[in-house]
Every structure is written in structure tokens, then in C-alpha cells.
Short mmCIF file of C-alpha atoms and ligand atoms in Angstrom, two decimals:
data_model
loop_
_atom_site.label_atom_id
_atom_site.label_comp_id
_atom_site.label_asym_id
_atom_site.label_seq_id
_atom_site.Cartn_x
_atom_site.Cartn_y
_atom_site.Cartn_z
CA UNK A 1 12.30 53.93 15.96
CA UNK A 2 16.20 53.87 15.42
CA UNK A 3 16.33 50.36 16.40
CA UNK A 4 14.07 49.34 13.52
CA UNK A 5 16.24 51.23 10.92
CA UNK A 6 19.20 49.49 12.38
CA UNK A 7 17.58 46.23 12.02
CA UNK A 8 16.57 46.93 8.34
CA UNK A 9 20.19 48.00 7.63
CA UNK A 10 21.54 44.93 9.21
CA UNK A 11 19.05 42.51 7.40
CA UNK A 12 19.87 44.12 4.08
CA UNK A 13 23.75 43.88 4.67
CA UNK A 14 24.28 40.51 6.53
CA UNK A 15 23.68 36.95 5.58
CA UNK A 16 21.00 35.05 7.44
CA UNK A 17 23.55 33.33 9.72
CA UNK A 18 25.02 36.67 10.51
CA UNK A 19 21.73 38.29 11.25
CA UNK A 20 21.09 35.32 13.47
CA UNK A 21 24.13 35.93 15.63
CA UNK A 22 23.31 39.71 15.99
CA UNK A 23 19.78 38.89 16.80
CA UNK A 24 20.73 36.34 19.44
CA UNK A 25 23.17 38.60 20.87
CA UNK A 26 20.31 41.14 21.37
CA UNK A 27 18.22 38.25 22.88
CA UNK A 28 20.92 37.61 25.47
CA UNK A 29 21.37 41.34 26.24
CA UNK A 30 17.78 41.49 27.29
CA UNK A 31 18.14 38.19 29.31
CA UNK A 32 21.34 39.34 31.18
CA UNK A 33 20.27 43.01 31.52
CA UNK A 34 16.54 43.53 31.29
CA UNK A 35 16.88 47.33 31.76
CA UNK A 36 19.42 47.45 28.75
CA UNK A 37 19.50 50.88 27.01
CA UNK A 38 19.03 51.74 23.53
CA UNK A 39 22.65 51.98 22.76
CA UNK A 40 23.45 48.71 24.14
CA UNK A 41 20.65 47.10 21.92
CA UNK A 42 21.88 48.76 18.79
CA UNK A 43 25.40 47.77 19.60
CA UNK A 44 24.16 44.18 20.00
CA UNK A 45 22.58 44.13 16.76
CA UNK A 46 25.36 45.66 14.82
CA UNK A 47 28.57 44.78 16.50
CA UNK A 48 30.03 42.45 13.93
CA UNK A 49 28.98 44.35 10.83
CA UNK A 50 32.20 44.75 9.11
CA UNK A 51 32.16 41.03 8.48
CA UNK A 52 28.79 41.51 6.62
CA UNK A 53 30.13 44.06 4.41
CA UNK A 54 33.44 42.83 3.22
CA UNK A 55 33.89 39.54 1.10
CA UNK A 56 36.92 38.40 2.93
CA UNK A 57 37.68 34.59 3.22
CA UNK A 58 36.95 33.54 6.67
CA UNK A 59 39.29 30.41 6.50
CA UNK A 60 42.24 32.69 5.97
CA UNK A 61 41.15 34.95 8.65
CA UNK A 62 40.60 32.10 11.16
CA UNK A 63 43.93 30.59 10.81
CA UNK A 64 45.93 33.68 10.82
CA UNK A 65 44.09 35.35 13.82
CA UNK A 66 45.35 34.94 17.23
CA UNK A 67 42.17 34.34 19.21
CA UNK A 68 43.03 36.36 22.40
CA UNK A 69 41.88 39.66 23.95
CA UNK A 70 43.39 42.74 22.34
CA UNK A 71 45.01 40.82 19.37
CA UNK A 72 45.37 43.03 16.32
CA UNK A 73 42.59 41.32 14.31
CA UNK A 74 40.10 41.93 17.11
CA UNK A 75 41.04 45.59 17.55
CA UNK A 76 40.67 46.30 13.89
CA UNK A 77 37.43 44.41 13.70
CA UNK A 78 35.99 46.48 16.51
CA UNK A 79 37.16 49.70 15.04
CA UNK A 80 35.94 48.91 11.63
CA UNK A 81 32.47 47.89 12.88
CA UNK A 82 32.15 51.01 15.06
CA UNK A 83 33.04 53.23 12.05
CA UNK A 84 30.37 51.70 9.94
CA UNK A 85 27.82 51.88 12.54
CA UNK A 86 28.54 55.27 13.53
CA UNK A 87 28.43 56.51 9.97
CA UNK A 88 25.06 54.65 9.53
CA UNK A 89 23.68 56.43 12.78
CA UNK A 90 24.93 59.85 11.60
CA UNK A 91 23.17 59.57 8.17
CA UNK A 92 19.97 58.80 9.98
CA UNK A 93 20.43 61.84 12.19
CA UNK A 94 20.71 59.89 15.34
CA UNK A 95 21.54 61.74 18.67
CA UNK A 96 25.11 62.42 19.20
CA UNK A 97 25.34 61.00 22.63
CA UNK A 98 23.67 57.76 21.40
CA UNK A 99 26.32 57.49 18.48
CA UNK A 100 29.10 58.07 20.91
CA UNK A 101 27.88 55.45 23.32
CA UNK A 102 27.07 52.74 20.60
CA UNK A 103 30.69 53.49 19.08
CA UNK A 104 32.39 53.03 22.49
CA UNK A 105 30.43 49.80 23.04
CA UNK A 106 31.32 48.32 19.53
CA UNK A 107 34.93 49.29 19.96
CA UNK A 108 35.03 47.23 23.21
CA UNK A 109 32.58 44.37 22.47
CA UNK A 110 35.54 41.64 22.43
CA UNK A 111 37.33 42.97 25.27
CA UNK A 112 34.86 44.52 27.63
CA UNK A 113 35.83 46.87 30.15
CA UNK A 114 32.77 48.81 31.49
CA UNK A 115 29.57 47.11 32.93
CA UNK A 116 27.84 47.76 29.61
CA UNK A 117 30.61 46.56 27.33
CA UNK A 118 31.03 43.59 29.55
CA UNK A 119 27.20 42.67 29.01
CA UNK A 120 27.71 43.06 25.37
CA UNK A 121 30.80 40.88 25.37
CA UNK A 122 29.02 38.38 27.38
CA UNK A 123 25.99 38.24 25.30
CA UNK A 124 28.15 37.95 22.22
CA UNK A 125 29.83 34.77 23.67
CA UNK A 126 26.53 33.20 24.31
CA UNK A 127 25.28 33.77 20.88
CA UNK A 128 28.72 32.59 19.54
CA UNK A 129 28.35 29.28 21.53
CA UNK A 130 24.63 28.70 20.32
CA UNK A 131 25.41 29.08 16.68
CA UNK A 132 28.74 30.21 15.21
CA UNK A 133 30.77 27.71 17.22
CA UNK A 134 29.13 24.85 15.47
CA UNK A 135 29.95 26.31 11.85
CA UNK A 136 33.55 26.70 13.02
CA UNK A 137 33.69 23.22 14.33
CA UNK A 138 32.53 22.01 11.08
CA UNK A 139 34.79 24.05 8.78
CA UNK A 140 37.93 24.17 10.75
CA UNK A 141 38.15 21.39 13.47
CA UNK A 142 39.74 18.83 11.13
CA UNK A 143 42.24 21.35 9.79
CA UNK A 144 43.25 23.17 12.92
CA UNK A 145 42.00 21.65 16.16
CA UNK A 146 44.30 23.84 18.23
CA UNK A 147 43.05 27.06 16.85
CA UNK A 148 39.42 26.00 17.33
CA UNK A 149 40.06 25.16 21.02
CA UNK A 150 41.83 28.67 21.31
CA UNK A 151 38.80 30.41 19.86
CA UNK A 152 36.42 28.47 22.12
CA UNK A 153 38.52 29.18 25.17
CA UNK A 154 38.85 32.69 24.45
CA UNK A 155 35.14 33.13 24.00
CA UNK A 156 34.46 31.30 27.17
CA UNK A 157 37.09 32.66 29.43
CA UNK A 158 36.31 36.39 28.60
CA UNK A 159 32.88 35.98 30.09
CA UNK A 160 32.50 38.40 33.25
CA UNK A 161 29.32 37.60 34.83
CA UNK A 162 28.45 34.57 36.78
CA UNK A 163 24.91 34.32 35.25
CA UNK A 164 26.46 34.33 31.56
CA UNK A 165 29.10 31.93 32.71
CA UNK A 166 26.63 29.47 34.18
CA UNK A 167 24.62 29.62 30.92
CA UNK A 168 27.75 29.33 28.62
CA UNK A 169 29.31 26.41 30.62
CA UNK A 170 27.19 23.55 29.42
CA UNK A 171 27.32 24.86 25.85
CA UNK A 172 31.17 25.32 26.00
CA UNK A 173 31.80 21.85 27.31
CA UNK A 174 29.58 20.14 24.76
CA UNK A 175 31.42 21.92 22.08
CA UNK A 176 34.91 20.82 23.76
CA UNK A 177 33.70 17.23 23.87
CA UNK A 178 32.59 17.28 20.25
CA UNK A 179 36.07 18.86 19.23
CA UNK A 180 37.92 16.20 21.32
CA UNK A 181 36.05 13.46 19.28
CA UNK A 182 37.11 14.74 15.97
FE1 LIG B 1 33.00 40.56 17.16
FE1 LIG B 2 29.70 38.74 17.65
#
């Protein structure tokens, strides 16, 4: 199964917390769309792979990034991850159409735009609020509260589906409360 090869690649390439984010994105994909196809599942498991493969300081990135749809950072991040994953899939001789679909989904996982890309974006936000948001809060809230709020708002406001929004709302509100108390 291709997804198992993908999982092996991800586990080898990423740190535990990064794997957790990707696996939980896959979990939420299944919750939001029980009939999700293979491309959507592979994209969920790999969408942030560029962060696993380069040793770039998160602190610098976080501060200089504008956390809004279509910002330069997010555009580059989507493109880089899509390129890495499509190269990997080509190397294991995956089907051409599958590669195209996965590439498109990863290239749009921050902004959405099609029903499938929107599900990926929503699942990504839920996985973010479960885990990543807490490490951002811990690392950056004291240094730059405003940017942390911007990031949380971006990840919440971009959610398309009612179902995902309802699940994310209490998570988001809890985090905002914690942020305000810092
Ligand atoms: Fe991402
Ligand atoms: Fe992500």
C-alpha cells in the first residue's frame, strides 16, 4: 500500500511532534469525510513535510511570517512540501493521477479552494489546535502575543465546514483565554 510507504517516509523524516501533527490531520480527515480518497489521506500525512526536512529556526520564521492566507511564506511552504512529496511518489512509481491530485492538495492546504482542499485545510486546523498551538503558546506568547493571536485567528477563521468549526471553537476559545492570561 502506498500510504504505508508514505507513513514510513514521514516517520523517518520527521520529529515525533511533527509526525503527531500529520497523523492527527489524517485522523480529522477521516472524521470530516469518511469517504476520503487515497490522495487526500496521503496529502494529510505529508502536507508539512518541508518543515521536517530543513533545519530552519522556527522562532525566526514565526516572527517574520504574516499569518494570513496567501502570504509569501505559506505559498512557498505549500510549494516546497508538494515538490518533496511528488518526488517521493514518483520514486516509488505511484500513479500519475494520484501524484497530480496529492500535489494539488498540498499546494492548497493552507488556503483551500476545492471541496477536498477545504477538508484538508480544516483537518489541518483541528490538528493544529490540538497540539501545535500549545507549543506556539509556550514558545512565543511571552515574546509576541500579537503574532500568536494572528496565527490562532488565521487557523480558526480559515475553516470552511460547519462541523469542523464547531469542533474547533472550544479549542480556539480555550487557547485565546490562555493567551489573554499570559
Ligand atoms: Fe502547512
Ligand atoms: Fe499542518
